[in-house]
mmCIF file of C-alpha atoms in Angstrom:
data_model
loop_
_atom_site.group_PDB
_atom_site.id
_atom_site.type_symbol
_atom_site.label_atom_id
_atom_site.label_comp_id
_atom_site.label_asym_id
_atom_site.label_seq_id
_atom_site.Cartn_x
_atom_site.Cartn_y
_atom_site.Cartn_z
ATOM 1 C CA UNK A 1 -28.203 -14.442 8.164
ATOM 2 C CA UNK A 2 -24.944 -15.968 7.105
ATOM 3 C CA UNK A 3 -22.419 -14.751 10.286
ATOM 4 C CA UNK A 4 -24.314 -13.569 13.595
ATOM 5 C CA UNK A 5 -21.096 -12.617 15.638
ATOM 6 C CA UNK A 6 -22.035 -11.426 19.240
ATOM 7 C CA UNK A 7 -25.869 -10.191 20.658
ATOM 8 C CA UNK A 8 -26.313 -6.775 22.339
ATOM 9 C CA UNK A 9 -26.992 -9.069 25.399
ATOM 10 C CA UNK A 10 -24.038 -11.051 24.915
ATOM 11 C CA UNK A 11 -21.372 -9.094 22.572
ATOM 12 C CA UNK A 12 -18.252 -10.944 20.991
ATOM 13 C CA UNK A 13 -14.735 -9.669 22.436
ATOM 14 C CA UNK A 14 -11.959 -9.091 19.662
ATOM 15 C CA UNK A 15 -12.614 -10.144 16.437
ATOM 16 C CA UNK A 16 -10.944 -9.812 13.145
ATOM 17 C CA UNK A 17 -13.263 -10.924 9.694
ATOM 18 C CA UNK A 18 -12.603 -10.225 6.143
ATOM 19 C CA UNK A 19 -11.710 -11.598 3.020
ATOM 20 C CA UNK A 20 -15.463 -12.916 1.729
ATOM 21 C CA UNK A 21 -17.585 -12.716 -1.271
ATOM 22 C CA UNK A 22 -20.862 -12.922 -0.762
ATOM 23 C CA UNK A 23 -22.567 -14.335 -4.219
ATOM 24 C CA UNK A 24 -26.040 -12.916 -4.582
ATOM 25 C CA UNK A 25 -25.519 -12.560 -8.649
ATOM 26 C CA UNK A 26 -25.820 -16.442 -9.023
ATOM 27 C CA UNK A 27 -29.937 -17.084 -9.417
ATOM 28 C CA UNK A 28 -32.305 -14.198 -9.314
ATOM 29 C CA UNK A 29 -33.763 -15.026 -5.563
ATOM 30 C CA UNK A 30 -30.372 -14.702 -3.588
ATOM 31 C CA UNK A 31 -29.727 -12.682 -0.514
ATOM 32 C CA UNK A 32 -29.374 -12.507 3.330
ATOM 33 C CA UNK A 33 -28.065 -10.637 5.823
ATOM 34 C CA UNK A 34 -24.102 -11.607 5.363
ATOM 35 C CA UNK A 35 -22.795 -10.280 8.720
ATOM 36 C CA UNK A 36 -24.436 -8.903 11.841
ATOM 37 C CA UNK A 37 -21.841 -8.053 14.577
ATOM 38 C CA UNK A 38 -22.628 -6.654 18.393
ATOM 39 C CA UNK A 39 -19.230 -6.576 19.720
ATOM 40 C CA UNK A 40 -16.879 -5.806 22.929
ATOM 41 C CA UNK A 41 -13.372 -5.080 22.120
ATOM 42 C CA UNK A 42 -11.344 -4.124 18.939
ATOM 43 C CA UNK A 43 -12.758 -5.718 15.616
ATOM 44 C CA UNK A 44 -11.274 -4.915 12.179
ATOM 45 C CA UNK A 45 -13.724 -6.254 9.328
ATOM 46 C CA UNK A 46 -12.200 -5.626 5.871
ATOM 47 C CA UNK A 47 -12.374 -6.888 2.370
ATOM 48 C CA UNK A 48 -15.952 -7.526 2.142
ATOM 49 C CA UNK A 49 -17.714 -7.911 -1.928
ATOM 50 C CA UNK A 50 -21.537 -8.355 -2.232
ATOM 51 C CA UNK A 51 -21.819 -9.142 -5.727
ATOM 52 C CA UNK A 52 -24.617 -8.469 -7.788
ATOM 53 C CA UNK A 53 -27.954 -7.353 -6.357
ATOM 54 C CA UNK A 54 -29.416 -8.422 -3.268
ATOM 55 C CA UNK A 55 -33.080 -9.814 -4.584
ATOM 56 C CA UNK A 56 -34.562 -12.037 -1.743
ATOM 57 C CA UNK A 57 -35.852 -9.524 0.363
ATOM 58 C CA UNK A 58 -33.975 -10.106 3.453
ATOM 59 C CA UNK A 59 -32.473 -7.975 5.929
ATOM 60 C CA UNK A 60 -29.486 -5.764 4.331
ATOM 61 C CA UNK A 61 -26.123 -7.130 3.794
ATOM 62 C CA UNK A 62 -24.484 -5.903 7.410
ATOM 63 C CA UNK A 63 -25.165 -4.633 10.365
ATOM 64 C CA UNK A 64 -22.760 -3.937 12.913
ATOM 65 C CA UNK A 65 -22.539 -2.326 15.997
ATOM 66 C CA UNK A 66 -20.007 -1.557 18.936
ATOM 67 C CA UNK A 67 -21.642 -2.300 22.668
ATOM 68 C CA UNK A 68 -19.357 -0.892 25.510
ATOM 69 C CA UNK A 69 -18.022 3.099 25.532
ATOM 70 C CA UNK A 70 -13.955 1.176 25.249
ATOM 71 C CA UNK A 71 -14.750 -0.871 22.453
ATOM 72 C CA UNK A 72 -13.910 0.296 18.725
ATOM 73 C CA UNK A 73 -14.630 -1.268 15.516
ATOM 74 C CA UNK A 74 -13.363 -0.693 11.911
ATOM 75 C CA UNK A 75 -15.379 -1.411 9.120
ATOM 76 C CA UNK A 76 -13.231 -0.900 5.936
ATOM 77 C CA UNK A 77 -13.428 -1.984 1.990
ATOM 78 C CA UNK A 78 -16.705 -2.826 1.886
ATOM 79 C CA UNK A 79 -18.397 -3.348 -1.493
ATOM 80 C CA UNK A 80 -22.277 -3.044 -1.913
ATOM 81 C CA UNK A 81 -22.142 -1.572 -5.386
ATOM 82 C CA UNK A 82 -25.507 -3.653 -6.407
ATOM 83 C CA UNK A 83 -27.892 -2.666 -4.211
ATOM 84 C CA UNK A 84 -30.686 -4.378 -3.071
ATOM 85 C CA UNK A 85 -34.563 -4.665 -3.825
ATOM 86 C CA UNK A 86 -37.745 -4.047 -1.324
ATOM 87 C CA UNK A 87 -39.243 -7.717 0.142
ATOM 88 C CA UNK A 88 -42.147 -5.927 -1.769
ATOM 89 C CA UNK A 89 -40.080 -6.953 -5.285
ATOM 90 C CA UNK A 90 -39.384 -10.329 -4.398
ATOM 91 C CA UNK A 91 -40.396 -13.915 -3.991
ATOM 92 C CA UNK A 92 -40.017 -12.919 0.231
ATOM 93 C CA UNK A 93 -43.693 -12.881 1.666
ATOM 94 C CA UNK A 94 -42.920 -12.258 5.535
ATOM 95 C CA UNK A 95 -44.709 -10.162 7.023
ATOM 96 C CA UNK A 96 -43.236 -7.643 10.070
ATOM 97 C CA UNK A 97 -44.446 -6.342 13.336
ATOM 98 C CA UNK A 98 -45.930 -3.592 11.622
ATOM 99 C CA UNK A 99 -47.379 -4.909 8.982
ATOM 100 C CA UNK A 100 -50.871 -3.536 8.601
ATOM 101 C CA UNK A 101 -52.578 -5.475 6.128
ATOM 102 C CA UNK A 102 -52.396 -3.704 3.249
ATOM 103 C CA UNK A 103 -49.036 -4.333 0.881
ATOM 104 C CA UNK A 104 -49.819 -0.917 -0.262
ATOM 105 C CA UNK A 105 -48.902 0.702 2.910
ATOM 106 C CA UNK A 106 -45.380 2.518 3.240
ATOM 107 C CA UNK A 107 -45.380 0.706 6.811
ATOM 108 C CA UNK A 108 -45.908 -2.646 5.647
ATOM 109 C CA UNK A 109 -42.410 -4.087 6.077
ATOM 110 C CA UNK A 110 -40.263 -1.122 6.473
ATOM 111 C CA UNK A 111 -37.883 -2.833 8.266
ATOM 112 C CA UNK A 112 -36.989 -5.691 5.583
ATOM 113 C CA UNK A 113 -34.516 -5.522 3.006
ATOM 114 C CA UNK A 114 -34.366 -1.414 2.993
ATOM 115 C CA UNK A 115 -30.647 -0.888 4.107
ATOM 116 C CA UNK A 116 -27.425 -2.308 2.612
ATOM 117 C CA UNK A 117 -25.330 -0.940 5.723
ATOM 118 C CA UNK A 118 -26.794 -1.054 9.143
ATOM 119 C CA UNK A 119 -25.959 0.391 12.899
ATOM 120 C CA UNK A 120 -27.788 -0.324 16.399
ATOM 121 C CA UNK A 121 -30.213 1.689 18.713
ATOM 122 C CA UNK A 122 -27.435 0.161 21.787
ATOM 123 C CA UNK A 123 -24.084 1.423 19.850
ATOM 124 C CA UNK A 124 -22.017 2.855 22.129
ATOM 125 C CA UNK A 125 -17.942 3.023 21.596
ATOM 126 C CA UNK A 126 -16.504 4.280 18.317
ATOM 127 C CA UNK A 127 -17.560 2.855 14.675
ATOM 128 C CA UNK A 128 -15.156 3.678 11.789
ATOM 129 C CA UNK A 129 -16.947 3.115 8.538
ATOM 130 C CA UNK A 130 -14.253 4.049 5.936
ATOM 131 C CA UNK A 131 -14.162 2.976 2.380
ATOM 132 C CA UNK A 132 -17.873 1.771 1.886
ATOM 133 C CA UNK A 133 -19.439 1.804 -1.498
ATOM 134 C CA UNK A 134 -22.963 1.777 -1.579
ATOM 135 C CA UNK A 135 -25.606 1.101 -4.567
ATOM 136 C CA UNK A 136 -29.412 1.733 -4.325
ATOM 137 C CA UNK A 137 -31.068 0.237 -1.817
ATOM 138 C CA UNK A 138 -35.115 0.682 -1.113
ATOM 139 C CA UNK A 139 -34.322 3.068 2.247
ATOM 140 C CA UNK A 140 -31.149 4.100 3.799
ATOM 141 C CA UNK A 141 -27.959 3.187 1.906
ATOM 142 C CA UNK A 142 -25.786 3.418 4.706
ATOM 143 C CA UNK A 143 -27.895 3.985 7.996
ATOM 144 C CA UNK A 144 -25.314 3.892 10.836
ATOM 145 C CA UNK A 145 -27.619 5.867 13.213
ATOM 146 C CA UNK A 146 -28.194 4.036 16.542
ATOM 147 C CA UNK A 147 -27.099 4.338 20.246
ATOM 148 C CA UNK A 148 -25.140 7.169 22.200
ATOM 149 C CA UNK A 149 -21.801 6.278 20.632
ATOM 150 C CA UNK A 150 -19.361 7.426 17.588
ATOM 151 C CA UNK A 151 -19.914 7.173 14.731
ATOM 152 C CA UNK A 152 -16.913 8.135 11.976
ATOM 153 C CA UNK A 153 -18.164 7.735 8.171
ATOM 154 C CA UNK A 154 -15.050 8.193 5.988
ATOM 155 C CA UNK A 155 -14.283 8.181 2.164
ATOM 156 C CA UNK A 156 -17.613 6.283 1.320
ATOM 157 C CA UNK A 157 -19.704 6.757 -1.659
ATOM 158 C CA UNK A 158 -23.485 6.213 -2.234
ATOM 159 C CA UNK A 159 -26.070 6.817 -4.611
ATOM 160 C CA UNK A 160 -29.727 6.299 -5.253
ATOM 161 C CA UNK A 161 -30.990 4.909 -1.956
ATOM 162 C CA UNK A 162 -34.697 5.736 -1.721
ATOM 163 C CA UNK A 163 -34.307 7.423 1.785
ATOM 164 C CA UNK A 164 -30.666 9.031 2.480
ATOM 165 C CA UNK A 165 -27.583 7.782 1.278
ATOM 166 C CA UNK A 166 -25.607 8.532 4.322
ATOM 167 C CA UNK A 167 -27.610 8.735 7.792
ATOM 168 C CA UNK A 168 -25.945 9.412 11.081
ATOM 169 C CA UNK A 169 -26.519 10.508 14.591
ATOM 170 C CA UNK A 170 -24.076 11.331 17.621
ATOM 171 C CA UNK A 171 -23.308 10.393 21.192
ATOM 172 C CA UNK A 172 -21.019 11.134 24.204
ATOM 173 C CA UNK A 173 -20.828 7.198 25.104
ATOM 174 C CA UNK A 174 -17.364 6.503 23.777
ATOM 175 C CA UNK A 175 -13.954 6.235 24.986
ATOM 176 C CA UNK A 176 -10.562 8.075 23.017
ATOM 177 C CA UNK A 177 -8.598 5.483 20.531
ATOM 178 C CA UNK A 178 -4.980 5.958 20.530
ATOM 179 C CA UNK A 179 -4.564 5.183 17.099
ATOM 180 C CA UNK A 180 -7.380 7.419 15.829
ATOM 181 C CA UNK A 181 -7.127 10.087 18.509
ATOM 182 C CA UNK A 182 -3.643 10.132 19.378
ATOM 183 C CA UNK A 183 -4.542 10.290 22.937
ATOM 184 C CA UNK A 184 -5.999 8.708 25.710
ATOM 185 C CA UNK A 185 -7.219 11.760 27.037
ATOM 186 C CA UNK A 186 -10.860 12.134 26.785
ATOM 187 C CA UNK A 187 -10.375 16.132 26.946
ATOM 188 C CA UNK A 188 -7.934 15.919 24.775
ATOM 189 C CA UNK A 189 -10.078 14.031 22.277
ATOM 190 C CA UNK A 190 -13.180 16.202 22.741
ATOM 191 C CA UNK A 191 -10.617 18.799 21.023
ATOM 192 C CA UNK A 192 -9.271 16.972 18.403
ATOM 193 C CA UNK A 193 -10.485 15.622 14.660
ATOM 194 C CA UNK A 194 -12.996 13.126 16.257
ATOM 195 C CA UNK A 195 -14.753 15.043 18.592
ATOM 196 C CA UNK A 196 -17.555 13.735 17.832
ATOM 197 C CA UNK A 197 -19.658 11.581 15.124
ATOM 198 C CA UNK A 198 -17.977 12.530 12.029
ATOM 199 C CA UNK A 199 -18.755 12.245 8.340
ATOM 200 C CA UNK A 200 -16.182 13.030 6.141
ATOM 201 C CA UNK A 201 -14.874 12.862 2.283
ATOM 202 C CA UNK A 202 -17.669 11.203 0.904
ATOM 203 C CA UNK A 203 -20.017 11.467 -1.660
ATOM 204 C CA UNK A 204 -23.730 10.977 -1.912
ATOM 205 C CA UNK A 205 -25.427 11.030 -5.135
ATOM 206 C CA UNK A 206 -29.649 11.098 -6.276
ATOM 207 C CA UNK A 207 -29.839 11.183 -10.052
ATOM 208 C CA UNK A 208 -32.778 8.927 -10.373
ATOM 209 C CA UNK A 209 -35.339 6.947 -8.011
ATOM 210 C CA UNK A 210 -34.591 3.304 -9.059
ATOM 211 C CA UNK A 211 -37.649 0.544 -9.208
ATOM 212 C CA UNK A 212 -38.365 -0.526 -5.787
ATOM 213 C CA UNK A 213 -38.051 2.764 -3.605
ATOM 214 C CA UNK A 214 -40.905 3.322 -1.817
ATOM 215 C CA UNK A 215 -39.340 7.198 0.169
ATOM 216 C CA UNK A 216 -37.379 9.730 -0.886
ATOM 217 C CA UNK A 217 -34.524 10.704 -2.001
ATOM 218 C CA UNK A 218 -32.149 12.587 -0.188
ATOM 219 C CA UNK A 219 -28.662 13.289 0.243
ATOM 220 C CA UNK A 220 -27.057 13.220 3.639
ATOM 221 C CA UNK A 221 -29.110 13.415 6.766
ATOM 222 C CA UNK A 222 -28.210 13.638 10.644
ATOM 223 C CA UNK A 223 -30.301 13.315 13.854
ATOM 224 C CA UNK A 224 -29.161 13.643 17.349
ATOM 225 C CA UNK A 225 -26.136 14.436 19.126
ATOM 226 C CA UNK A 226 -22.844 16.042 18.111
ATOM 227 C CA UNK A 227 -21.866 15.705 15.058
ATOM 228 C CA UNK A 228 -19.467 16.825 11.856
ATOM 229 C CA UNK A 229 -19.340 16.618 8.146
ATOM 230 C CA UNK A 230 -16.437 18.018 5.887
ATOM 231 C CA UNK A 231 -15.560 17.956 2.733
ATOM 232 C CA UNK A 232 -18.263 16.244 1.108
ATOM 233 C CA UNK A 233 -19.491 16.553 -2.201
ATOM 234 C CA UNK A 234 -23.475 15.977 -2.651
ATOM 235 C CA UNK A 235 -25.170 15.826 -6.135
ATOM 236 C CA UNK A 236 -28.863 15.805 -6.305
ATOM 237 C CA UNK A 237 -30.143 14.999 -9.950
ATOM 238 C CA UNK A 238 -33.865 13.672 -9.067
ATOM 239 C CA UNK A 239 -35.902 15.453 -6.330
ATOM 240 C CA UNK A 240 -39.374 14.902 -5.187
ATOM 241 C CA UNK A 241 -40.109 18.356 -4.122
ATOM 242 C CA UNK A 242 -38.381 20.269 -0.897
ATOM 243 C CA UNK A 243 -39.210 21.030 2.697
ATOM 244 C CA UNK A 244 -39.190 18.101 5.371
ATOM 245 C CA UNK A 245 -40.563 15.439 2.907
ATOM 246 C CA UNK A 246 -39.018 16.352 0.071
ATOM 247 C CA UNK A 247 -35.617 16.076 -1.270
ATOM 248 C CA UNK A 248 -32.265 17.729 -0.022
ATOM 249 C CA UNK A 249 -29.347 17.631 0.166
ATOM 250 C CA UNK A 250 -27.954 18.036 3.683
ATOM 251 C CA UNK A 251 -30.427 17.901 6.207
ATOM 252 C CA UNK A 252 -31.042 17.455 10.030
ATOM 253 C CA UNK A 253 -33.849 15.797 11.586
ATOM 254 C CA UNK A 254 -34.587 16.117 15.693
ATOM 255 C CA UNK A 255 -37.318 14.746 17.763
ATOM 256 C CA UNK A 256 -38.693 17.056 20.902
ATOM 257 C CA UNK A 257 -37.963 16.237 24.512
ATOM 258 C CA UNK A 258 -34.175 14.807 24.397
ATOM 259 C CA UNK A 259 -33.233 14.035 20.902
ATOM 260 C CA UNK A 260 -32.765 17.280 19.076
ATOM 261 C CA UNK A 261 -30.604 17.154 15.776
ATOM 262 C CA UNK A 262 -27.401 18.444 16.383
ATOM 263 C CA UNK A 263 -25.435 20.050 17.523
ATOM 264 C CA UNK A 264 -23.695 20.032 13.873
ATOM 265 C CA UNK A 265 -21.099 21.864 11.610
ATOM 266 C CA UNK A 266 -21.574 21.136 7.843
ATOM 267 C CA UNK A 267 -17.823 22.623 6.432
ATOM 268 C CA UNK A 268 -15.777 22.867 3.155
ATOM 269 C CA UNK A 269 -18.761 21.034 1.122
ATOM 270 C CA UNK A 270 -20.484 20.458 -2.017
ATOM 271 C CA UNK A 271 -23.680 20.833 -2.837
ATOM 272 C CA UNK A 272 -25.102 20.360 -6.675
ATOM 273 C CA UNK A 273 -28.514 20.768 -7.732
ATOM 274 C CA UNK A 274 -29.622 19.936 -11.026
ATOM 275 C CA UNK A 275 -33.507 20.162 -9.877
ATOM 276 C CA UNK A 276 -35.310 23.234 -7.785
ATOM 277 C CA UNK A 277 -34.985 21.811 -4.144
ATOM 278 C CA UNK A 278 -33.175 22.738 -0.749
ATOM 279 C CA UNK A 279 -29.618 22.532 -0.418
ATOM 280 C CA UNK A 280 -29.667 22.365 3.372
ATOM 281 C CA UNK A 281 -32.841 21.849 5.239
ATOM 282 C CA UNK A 282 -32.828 22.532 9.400
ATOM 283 C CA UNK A 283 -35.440 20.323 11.096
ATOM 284 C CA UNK A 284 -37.867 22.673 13.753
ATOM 285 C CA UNK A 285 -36.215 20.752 16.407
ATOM 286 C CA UNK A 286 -32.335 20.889 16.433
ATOM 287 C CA UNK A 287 -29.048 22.673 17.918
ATOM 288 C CA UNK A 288 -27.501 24.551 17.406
ATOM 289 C CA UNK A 289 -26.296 24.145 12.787
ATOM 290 C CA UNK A 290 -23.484 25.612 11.290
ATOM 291 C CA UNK A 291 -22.541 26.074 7.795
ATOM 292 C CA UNK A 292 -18.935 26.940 6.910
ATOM 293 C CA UNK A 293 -17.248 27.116 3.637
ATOM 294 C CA UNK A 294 -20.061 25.676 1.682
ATOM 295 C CA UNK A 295 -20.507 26.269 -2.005
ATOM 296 C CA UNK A 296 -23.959 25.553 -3.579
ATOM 297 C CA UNK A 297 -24.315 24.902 -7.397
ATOM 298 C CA UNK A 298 -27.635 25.192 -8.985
ATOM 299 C CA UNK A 299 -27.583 23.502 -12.345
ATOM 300 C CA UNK A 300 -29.938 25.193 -15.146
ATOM 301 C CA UNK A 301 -32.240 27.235 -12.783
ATOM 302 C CA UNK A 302 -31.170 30.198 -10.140
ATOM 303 C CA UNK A 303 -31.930 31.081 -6.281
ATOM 304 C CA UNK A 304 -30.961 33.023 -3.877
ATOM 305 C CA UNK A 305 -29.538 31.333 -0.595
ATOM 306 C CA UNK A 306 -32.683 32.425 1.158
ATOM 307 C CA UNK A 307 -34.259 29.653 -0.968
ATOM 308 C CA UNK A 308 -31.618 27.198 -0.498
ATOM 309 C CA UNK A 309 -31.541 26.470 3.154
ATOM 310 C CA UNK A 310 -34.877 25.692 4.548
ATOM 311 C CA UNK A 311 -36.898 24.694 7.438
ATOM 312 C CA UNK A 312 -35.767 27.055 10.512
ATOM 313 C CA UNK A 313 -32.356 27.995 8.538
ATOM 314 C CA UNK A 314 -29.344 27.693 9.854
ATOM 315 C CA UNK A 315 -27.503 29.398 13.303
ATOM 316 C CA UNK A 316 -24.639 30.380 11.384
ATOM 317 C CA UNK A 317 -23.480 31.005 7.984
ATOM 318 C CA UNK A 318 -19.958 31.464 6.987
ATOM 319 C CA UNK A 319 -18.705 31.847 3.446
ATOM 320 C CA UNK A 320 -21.604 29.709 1.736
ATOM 321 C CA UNK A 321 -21.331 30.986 -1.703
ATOM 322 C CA UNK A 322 -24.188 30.236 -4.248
ATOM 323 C CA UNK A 323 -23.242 29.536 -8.267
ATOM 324 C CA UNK A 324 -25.141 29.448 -10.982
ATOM 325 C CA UNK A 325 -24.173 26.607 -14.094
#
């Protein structure tokens, strides 16, 4: 990696980056991991350009991650338009932990080079990921699942990762921000426009699966804890059939014992399908799921909402209105 600010046993304090290029459009073998972050305090890292397409088969191009339930981190203007290839596609012959001797395994180096934007299993505190673009990358395009903190994806756009574009979870672990909650209140907060993990006024986008994507396709997905999106807009243009390993738009997926998906509210969103697949699918093991002011477009072909939302369906529907193009 280029910048390694801060360890989750030994996090940075305040920290303010920004302002880089990062060249991987220069020879066909270029790419690293340009920042990984594990910080304690504020942090404001803005201004960030990966050019061209990550082809080395490194880690992604960032991962960062907040460490204490006080500490907050914005993550703004980041550009990953080009994407990135599998280790599989390149000249990179590491080999992981898992790797199982067979390069034709899925599990052979899964966790190499698959996402462009990356969180941490110890992220507590609040994350603010707000003007990310996102190209295709092998896995997750932006995976900022990790930890018992809060995550707040806002005003990002992503298309063609091979496993979700967007992929969240929630947590309690976090402290109120004055300047995003407009309160120090933790009460207060818990009723207010970040009460949780939140995605919001983004955009996620499958119309093909590129070379080098090895999962698929899907929208937007979230796991455990509490969590929002609103006013999205999702447009699924490839699918590899429905159900839990298929393609979708919005989704949940929960683990028994303690990490059930959810609880969620999907509101005022989006949803276009130009191929026969689910517009929502629940996971068996998640909270309570809400849908609110959705409208679903089927593209060429017709369903009825019965059809559209799958696995164990939703708790509540509100006003989800299915049209037909």
């Amino acid at each position: 990696m280029m910048f390694r600010i801060g360890t989750p046993t030994s996090p940075h304090g305040d920290l303010v980056f920004g302002g880089f290029i990062f060249d991987w459009s220069w020879h066909e073998n270029a790419g690293m991991q340009g920042l990984n972050a594990f910080i304690d305090g504020e942090v404001e890292i803005r201004n960030i350009r990966f050019e061209g397409i990550h082809s080395l088969g490194t880690h992604g191009n960032m991962r960062v991650a907040t460490a204490t339930s006080d500490s907050v981190a914005l993550i703004e203007s980041i550009d990953m338009s080009g994407g990135g290839l599998h280790f599989r596609d390149t000249i990179n012959t590491r080999t992981t932990r898992r790797y199982g001797g067979d390069t034709d395994e899925l599990d052979f180096g899964q966790s190499w080079s698959t996402t462009g934007m990356t969180g941490h299993p110890n992220q507590q505190g609040t994350t603010i990921f707000r003007n990310v673009i996102s190209g295709p990358w092998p896995d997750n395009a932006i995976y900022v699942r990790g930890g018992t903190g809060r995550k707040i994806v806002s005003n990002c756009v992503a298309w063609n990762g091979g496993g979700c574009q967007i992929r969240t979870n929630g947590g309690n672990d976090w402290e109120p921000v004055g300047w995003l909650d407009g309160t120090e209140d933790k009460e207060e907060a818990l009723n207010g426009e970040y009460p949780g993990s939140v995605v919001e006024n983004s955009r996620c986008i499958v119309e093909k699966k590129p070379e080098g994507v090895y999962v698929t396709p899907r929208g937007l997905l979230l796991q455990d804890g509490p969590q929002t999106v609103r006013n999205c807009e999702i447009e699924i243009g490839y699918a590899e059939g429905g159900g839990a390993g298929g393609t979708y738009g919005l989704g949940t997926r929960g683990e028994e014992g303690d990490a059930p998906a959810g609880p969620a509210v999907f509101e005022n969103c989006t949803i276009t399908l130009h191929e026969r697949t689910d517009a929502v699918y629940v996971s068996p093991y998640s909270n309570t799921i809400e849908l609110r002011d959705i409208d679903i477009n089927t593209v060429g072909w017709e369903s009825g909402l019965d059809r559209l939302v799958g696995g164990q369906g939703a708790d509540r529907l509100e006003n989800v209105i299915v049209n037909t193009a």
